[in-house]
Short mmCIF file of N, CA and C in Angstrom, two decimals:
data_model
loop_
_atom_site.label_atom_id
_atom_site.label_comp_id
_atom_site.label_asym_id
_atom_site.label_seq_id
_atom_site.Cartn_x
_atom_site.Cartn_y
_atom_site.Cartn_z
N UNK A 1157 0.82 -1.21 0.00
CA UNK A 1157 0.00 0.00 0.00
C UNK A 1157 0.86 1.26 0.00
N UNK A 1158 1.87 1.41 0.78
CA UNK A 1158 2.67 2.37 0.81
C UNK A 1158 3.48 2.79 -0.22
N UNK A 1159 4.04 1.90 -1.44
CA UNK A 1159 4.63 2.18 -2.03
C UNK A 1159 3.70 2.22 -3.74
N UNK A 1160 2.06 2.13 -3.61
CA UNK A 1160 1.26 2.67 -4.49
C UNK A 1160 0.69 3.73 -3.97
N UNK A 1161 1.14 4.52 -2.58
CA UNK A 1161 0.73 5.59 -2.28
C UNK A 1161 2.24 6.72 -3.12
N UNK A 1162 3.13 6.07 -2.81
CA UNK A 1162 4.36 6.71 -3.12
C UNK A 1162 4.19 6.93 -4.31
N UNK A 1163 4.13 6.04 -5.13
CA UNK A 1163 3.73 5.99 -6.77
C UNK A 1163 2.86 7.76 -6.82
N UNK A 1164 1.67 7.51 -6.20
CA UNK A 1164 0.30 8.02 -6.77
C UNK A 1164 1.25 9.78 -6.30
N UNK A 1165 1.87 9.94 -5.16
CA UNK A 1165 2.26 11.40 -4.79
C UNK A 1165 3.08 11.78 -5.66
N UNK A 1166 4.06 10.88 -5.92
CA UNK A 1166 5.10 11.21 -7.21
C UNK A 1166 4.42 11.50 -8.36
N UNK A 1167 3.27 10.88 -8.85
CA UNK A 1167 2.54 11.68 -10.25
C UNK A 1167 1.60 13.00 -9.78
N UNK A 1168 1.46 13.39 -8.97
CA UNK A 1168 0.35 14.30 -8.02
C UNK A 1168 2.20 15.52 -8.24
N UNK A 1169 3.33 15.27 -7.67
CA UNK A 1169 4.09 15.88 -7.73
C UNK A 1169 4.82 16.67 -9.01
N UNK A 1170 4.51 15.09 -10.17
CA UNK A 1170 5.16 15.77 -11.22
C UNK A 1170 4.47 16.46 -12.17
N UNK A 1171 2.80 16.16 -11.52
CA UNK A 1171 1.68 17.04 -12.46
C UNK A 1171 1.73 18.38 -11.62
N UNK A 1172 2.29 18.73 -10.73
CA UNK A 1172 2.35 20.15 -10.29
C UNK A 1172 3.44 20.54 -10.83
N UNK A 1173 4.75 20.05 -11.10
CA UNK A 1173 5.82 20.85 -11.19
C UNK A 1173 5.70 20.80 -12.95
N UNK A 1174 4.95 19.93 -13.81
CA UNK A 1174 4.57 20.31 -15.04
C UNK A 1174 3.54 21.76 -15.51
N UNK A 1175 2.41 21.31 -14.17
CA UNK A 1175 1.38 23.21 -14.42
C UNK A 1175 2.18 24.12 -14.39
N UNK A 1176 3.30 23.95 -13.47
CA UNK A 1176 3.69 25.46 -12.53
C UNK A 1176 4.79 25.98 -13.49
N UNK A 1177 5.57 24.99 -14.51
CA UNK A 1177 6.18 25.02 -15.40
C UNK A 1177 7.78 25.06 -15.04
N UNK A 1178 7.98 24.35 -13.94
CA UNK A 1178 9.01 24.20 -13.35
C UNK A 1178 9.90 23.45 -14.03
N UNK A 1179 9.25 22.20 -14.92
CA UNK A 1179 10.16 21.26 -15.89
C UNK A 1179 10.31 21.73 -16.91
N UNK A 1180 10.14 23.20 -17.18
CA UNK A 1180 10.27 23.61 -18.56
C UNK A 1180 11.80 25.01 -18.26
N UNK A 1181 12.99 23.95 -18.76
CA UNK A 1181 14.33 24.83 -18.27
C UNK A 1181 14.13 26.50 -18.72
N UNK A 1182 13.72 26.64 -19.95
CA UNK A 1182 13.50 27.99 -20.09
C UNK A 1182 12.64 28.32 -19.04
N UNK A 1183 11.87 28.62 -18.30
CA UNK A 1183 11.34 28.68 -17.56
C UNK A 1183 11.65 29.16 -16.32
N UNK A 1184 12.49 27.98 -16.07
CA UNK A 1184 13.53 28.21 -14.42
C UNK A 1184 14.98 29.39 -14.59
N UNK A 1185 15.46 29.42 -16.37
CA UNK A 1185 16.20 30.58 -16.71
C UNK A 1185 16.05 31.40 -16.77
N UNK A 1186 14.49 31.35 -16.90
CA UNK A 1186 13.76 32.87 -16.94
C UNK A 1186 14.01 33.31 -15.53
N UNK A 1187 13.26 32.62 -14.38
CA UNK A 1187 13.65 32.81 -13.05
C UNK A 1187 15.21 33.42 -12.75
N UNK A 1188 15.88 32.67 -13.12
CA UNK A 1188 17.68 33.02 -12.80
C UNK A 1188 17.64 34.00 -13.47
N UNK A 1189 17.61 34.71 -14.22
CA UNK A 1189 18.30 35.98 -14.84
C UNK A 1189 17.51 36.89 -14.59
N UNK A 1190 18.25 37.05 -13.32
CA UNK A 1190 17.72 38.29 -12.40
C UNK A 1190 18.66 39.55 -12.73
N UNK A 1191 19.14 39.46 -14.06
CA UNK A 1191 19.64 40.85 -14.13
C UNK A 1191 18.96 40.99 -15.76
N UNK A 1192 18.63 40.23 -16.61
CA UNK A 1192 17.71 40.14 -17.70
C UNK A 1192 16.42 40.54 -17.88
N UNK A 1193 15.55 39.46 -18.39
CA UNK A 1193 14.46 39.41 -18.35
C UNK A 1193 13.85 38.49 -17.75
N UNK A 1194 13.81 39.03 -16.70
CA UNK A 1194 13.56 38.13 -15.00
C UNK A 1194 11.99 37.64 -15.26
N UNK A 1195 11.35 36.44 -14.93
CA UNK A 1195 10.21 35.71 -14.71
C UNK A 1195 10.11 35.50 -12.85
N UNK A 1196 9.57 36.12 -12.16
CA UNK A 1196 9.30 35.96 -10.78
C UNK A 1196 8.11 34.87 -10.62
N UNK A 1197 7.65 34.49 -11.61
CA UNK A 1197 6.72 33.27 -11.58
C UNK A 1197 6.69 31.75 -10.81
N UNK A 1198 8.26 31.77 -10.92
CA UNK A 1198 8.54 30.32 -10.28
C UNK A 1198 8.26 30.73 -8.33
N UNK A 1199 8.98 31.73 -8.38
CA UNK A 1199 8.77 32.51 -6.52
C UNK A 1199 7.47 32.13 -6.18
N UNK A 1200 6.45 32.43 -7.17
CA UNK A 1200 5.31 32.22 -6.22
C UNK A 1200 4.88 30.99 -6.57
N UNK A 1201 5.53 29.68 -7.16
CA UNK A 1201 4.92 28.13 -6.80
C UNK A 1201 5.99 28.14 -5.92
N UNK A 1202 7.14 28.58 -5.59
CA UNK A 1202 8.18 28.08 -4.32
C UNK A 1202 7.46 28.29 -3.12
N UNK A 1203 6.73 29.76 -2.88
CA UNK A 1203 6.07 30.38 -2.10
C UNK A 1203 5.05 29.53 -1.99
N UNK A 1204 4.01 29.09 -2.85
CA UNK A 1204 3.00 28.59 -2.31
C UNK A 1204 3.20 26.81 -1.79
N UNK A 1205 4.39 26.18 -2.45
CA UNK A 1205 4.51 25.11 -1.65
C UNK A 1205 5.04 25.16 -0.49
N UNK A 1206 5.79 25.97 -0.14
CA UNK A 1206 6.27 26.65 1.62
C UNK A 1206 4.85 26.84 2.01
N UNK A 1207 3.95 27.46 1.89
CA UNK A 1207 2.92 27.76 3.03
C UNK A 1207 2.02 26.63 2.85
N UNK A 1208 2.25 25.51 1.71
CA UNK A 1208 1.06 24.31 2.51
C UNK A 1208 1.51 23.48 3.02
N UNK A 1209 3.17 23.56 2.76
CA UNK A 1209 3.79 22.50 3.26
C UNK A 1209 4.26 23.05 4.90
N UNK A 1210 4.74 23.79 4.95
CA UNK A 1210 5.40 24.36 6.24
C UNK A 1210 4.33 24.21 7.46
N UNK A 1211 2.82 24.68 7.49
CA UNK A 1211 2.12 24.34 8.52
C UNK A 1211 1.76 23.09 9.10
N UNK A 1212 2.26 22.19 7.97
CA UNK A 1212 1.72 20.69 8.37
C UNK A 1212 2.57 19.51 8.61
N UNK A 1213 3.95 20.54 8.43
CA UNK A 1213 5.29 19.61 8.41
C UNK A 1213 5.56 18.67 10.46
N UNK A 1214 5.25 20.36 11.20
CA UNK A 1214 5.04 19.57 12.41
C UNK A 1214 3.63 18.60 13.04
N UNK A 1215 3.24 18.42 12.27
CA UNK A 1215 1.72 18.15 12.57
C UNK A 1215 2.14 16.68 11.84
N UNK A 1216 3.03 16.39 10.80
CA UNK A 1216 2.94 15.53 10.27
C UNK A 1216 3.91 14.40 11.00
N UNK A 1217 5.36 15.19 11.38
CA UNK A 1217 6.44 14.33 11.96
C UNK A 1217 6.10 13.67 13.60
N UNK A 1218 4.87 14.89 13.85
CA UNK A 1218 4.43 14.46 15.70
C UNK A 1218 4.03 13.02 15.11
N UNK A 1219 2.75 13.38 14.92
CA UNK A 1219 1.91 12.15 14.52
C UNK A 1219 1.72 11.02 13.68
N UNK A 1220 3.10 10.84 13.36
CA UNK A 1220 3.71 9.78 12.27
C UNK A 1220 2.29 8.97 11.14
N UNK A 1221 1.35 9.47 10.58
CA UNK A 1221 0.85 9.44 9.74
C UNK A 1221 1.11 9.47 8.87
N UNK A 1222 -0.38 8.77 8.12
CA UNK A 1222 0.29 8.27 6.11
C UNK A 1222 0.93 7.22 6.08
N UNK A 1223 0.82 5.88 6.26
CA UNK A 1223 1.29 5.14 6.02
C UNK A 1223 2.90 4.98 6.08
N UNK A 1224 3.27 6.15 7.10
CA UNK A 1224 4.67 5.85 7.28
C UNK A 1224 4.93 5.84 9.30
N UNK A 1225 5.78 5.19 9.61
CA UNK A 1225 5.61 4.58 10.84
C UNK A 1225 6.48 5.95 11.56
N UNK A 1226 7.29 6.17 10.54
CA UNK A 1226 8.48 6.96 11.42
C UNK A 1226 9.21 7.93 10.62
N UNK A 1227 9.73 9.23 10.61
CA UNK A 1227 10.60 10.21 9.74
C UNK A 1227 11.86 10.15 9.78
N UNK A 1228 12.41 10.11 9.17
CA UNK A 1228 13.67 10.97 9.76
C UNK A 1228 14.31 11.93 9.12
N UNK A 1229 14.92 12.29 10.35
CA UNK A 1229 14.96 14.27 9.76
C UNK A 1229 16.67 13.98 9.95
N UNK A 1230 17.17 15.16 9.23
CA UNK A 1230 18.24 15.43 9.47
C UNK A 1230 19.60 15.07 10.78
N UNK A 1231 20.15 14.26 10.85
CA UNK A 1231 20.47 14.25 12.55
C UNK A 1231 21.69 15.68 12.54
N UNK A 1232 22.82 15.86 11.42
CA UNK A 1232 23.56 16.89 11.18
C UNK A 1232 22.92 18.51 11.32
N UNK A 1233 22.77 19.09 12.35
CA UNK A 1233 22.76 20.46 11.95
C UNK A 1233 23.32 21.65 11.95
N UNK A 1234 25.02 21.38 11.42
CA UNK A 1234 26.27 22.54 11.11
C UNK A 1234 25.85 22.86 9.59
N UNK A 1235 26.33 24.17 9.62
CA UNK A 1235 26.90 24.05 7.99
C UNK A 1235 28.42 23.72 7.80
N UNK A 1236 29.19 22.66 7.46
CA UNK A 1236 30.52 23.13 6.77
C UNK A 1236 30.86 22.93 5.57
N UNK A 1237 32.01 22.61 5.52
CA UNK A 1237 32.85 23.10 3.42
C UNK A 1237 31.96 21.99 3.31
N UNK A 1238 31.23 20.72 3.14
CA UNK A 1238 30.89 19.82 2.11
C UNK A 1238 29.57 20.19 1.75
N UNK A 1239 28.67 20.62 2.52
CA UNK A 1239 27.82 21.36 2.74
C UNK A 1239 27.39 22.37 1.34
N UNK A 1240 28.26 23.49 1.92
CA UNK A 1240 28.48 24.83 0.99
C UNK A 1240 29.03 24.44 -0.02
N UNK A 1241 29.80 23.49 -0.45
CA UNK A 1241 30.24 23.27 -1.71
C UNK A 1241 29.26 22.10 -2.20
N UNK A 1242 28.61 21.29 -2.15
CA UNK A 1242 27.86 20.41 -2.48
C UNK A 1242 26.19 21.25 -2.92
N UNK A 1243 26.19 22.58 -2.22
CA UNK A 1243 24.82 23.53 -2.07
C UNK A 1243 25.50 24.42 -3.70
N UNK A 1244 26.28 24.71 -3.20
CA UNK A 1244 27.09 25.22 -5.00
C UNK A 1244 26.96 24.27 -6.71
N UNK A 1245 27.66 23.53 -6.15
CA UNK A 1245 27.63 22.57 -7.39
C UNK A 1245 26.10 22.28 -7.55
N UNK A 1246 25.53 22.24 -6.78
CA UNK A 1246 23.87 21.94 -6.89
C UNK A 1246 23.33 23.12 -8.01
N UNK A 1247 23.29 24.52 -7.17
CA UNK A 1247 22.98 25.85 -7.55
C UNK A 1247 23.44 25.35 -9.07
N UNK A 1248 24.82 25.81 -9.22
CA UNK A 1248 25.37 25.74 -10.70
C UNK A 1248 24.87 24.92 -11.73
N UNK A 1249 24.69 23.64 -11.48
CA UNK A 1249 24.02 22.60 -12.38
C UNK A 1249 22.23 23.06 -12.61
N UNK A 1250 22.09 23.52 -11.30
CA UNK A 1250 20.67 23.99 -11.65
C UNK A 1250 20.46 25.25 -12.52
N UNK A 1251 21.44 26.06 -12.71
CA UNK A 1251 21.74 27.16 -13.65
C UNK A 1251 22.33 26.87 -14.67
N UNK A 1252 23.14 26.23 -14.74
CA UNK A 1252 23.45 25.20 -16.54
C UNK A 1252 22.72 24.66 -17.01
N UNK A 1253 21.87 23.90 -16.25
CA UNK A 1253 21.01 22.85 -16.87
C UNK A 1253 19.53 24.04 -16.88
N UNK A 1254 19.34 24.26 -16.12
CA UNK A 1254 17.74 24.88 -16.32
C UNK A 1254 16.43 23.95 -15.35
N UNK A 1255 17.35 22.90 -14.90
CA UNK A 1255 16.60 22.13 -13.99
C UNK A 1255 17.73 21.30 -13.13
N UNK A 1256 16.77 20.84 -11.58
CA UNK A 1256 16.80 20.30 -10.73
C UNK A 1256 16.33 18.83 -10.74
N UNK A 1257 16.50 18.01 -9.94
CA UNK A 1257 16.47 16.67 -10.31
C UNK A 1257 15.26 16.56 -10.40
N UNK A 1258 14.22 16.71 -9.32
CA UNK A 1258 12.54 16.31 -9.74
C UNK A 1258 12.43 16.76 -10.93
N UNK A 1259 12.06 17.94 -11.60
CA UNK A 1259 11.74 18.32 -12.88
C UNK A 1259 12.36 17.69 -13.88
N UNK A 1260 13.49 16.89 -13.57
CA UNK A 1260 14.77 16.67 -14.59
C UNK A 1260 14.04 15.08 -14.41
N UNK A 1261 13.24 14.29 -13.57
CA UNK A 1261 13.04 13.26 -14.09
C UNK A 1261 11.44 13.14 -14.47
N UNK A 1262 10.85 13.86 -14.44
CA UNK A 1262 9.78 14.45 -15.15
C UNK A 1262 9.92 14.50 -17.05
N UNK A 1263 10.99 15.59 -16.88
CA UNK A 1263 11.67 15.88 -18.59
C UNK A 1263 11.56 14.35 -19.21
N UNK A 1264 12.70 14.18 -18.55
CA UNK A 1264 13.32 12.55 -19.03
C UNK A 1264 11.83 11.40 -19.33
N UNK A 1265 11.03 11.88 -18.35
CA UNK A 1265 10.02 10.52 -18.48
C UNK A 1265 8.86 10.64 -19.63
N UNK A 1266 9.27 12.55 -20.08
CA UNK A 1266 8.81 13.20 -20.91
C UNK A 1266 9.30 12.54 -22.74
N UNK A 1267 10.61 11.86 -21.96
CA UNK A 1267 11.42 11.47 -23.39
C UNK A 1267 12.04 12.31 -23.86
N UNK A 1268 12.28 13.84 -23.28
CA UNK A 1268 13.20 14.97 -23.76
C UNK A 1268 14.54 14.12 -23.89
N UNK A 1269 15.18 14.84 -24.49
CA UNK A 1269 16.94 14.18 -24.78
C UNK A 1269 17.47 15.04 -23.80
N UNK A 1270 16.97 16.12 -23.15
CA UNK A 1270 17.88 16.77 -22.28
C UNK A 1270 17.96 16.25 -21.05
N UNK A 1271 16.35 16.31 -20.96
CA UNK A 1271 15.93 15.32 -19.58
C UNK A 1271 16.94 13.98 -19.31
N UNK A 1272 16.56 13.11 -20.75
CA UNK A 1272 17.27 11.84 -20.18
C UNK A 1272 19.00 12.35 -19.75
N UNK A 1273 19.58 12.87 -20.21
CA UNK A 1273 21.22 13.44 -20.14
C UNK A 1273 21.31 13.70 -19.20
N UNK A 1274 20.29 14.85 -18.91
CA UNK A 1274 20.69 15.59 -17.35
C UNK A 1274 20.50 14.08 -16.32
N UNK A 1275 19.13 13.45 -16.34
CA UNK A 1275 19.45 12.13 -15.48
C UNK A 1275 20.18 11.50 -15.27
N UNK A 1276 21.05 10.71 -16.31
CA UNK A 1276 22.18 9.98 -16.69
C UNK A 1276 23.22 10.76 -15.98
N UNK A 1277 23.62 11.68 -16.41
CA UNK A 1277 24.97 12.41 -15.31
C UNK A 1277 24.32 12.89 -13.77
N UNK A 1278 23.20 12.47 -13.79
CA UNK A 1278 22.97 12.83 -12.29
C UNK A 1278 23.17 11.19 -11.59
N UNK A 1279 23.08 10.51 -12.53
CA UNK A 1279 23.21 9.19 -11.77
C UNK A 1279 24.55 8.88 -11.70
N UNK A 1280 25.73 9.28 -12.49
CA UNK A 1280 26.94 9.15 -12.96
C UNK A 1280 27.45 9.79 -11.47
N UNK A 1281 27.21 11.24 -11.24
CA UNK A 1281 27.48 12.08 -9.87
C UNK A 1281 27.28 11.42 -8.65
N UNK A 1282 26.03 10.91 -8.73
CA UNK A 1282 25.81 10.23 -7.59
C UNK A 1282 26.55 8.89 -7.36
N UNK A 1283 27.39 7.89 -8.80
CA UNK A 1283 27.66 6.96 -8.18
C UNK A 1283 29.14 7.53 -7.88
N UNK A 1284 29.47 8.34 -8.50
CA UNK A 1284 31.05 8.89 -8.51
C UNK A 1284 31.28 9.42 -6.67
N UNK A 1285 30.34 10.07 -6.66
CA UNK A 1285 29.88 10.45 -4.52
C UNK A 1285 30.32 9.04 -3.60
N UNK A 1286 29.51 8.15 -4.22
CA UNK A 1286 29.35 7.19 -3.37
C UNK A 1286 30.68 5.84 -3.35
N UNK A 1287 31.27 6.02 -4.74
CA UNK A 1287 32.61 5.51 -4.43
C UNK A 1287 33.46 6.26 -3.62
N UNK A 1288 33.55 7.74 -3.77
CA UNK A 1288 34.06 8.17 -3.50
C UNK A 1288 34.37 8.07 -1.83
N UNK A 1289 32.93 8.24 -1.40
CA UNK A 1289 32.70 8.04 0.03
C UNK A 1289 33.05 6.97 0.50
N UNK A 1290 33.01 5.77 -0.12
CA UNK A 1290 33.34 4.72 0.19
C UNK A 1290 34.94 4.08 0.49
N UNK A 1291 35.72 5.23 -1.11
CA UNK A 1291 36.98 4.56 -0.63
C UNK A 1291 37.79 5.76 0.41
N UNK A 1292 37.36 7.11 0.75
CA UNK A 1292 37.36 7.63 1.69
C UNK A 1292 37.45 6.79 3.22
N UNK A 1293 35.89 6.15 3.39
CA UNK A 1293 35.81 5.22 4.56
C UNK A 1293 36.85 3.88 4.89
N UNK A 1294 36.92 3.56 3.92
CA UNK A 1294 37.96 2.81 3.58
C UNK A 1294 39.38 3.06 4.33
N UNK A 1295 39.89 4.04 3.56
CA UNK A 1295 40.92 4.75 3.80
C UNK A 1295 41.05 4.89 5.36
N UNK A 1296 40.14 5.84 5.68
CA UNK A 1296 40.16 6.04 7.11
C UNK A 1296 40.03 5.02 7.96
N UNK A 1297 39.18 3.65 7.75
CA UNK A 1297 39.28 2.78 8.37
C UNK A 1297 40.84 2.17 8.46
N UNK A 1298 41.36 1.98 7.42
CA UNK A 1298 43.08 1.20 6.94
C UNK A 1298 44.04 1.79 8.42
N UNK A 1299 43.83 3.62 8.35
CA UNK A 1299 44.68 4.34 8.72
C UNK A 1299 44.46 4.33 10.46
N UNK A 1300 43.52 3.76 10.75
CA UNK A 1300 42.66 3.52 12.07
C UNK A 1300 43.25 2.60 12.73
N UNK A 1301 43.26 1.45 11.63
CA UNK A 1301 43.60 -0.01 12.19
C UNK A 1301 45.08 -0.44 12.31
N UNK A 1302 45.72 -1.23 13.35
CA UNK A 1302 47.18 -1.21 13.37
C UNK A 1302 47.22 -2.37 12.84
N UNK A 1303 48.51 -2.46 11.62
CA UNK A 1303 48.48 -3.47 11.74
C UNK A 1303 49.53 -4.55 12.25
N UNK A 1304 49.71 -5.92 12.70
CA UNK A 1304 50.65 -6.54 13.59
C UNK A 1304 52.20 -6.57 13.01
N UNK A 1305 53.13 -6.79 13.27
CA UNK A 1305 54.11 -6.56 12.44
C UNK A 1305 54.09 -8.06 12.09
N UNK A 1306 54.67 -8.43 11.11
CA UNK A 1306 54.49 -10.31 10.06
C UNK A 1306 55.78 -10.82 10.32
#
């Protein structure tokens, strides 16, 4: 049940960010070129999903409703460098590309050629992260552990 509820919000999601015209990169460029010919249009679907979402966010995590047992939120709350640089490279790709990942798998499911691309290197990023992290942990584990002399 939960994961044909998940289904049904994800098309409820990508038929909003298709009205609001969020998957349409010209669109979101229009937004960014705030020294151009600026579109403030996207501000007010950002704006209006902040005020239906924001009143019900605590109402939702108290009372663990919806078919989900439990949340979890953030346990990290610093900002540092991986942070701010990971919030960058985000920004930037979202200003090269003209989209963000929801809209970007919207595009793609659209069959755009940009869509599918931008997906594909978003999946490429993400596995490149996760080796990365991995042989990081790695590393630090090696450098942790003593080892006996042979």
């Amino acid at each position: 049940m939960s994961l044909i509820t998940a289904f049904l919000a994800g098309l409820l999601f990508a038929a909003g960010l298709a009205v609001s015209g969020m998957a349409m990169p010209s669109k979101v460029l229009g937004f960014l070129d705030v020294a151009g010919d600026w579109d403030p249009s996207l501000a007010f679907v950002m704006g209006g999903a902040v005020l239906v979402y924001a009143p019900l966010f605590r109402l939702i995590v108290k009372r663990h409703w919806l078919l989900a047992p439990s949340f979890e939120l953030p346990l990290v709350k610093h900002i540092d460098r991986r942070l701010v640089l990971g919030s960058a490279l985000f920004g930037v790709g979202w200003g090269v590309a003209g989209m963000c990942p929801g809209p970007a798998l919207v595009v793609a499911g659209a069959l755009v050629p940009g869509g599918i691309v931008f997906v594909l290197a978003m999946i490429a990023g993400a596995s490149a992260f996760r080796l990365l992290e991995t042989w990081r942990q790695e590393r630090r584990q090696r450098s942790l552990t003593v080892q006996p002399d042979a």
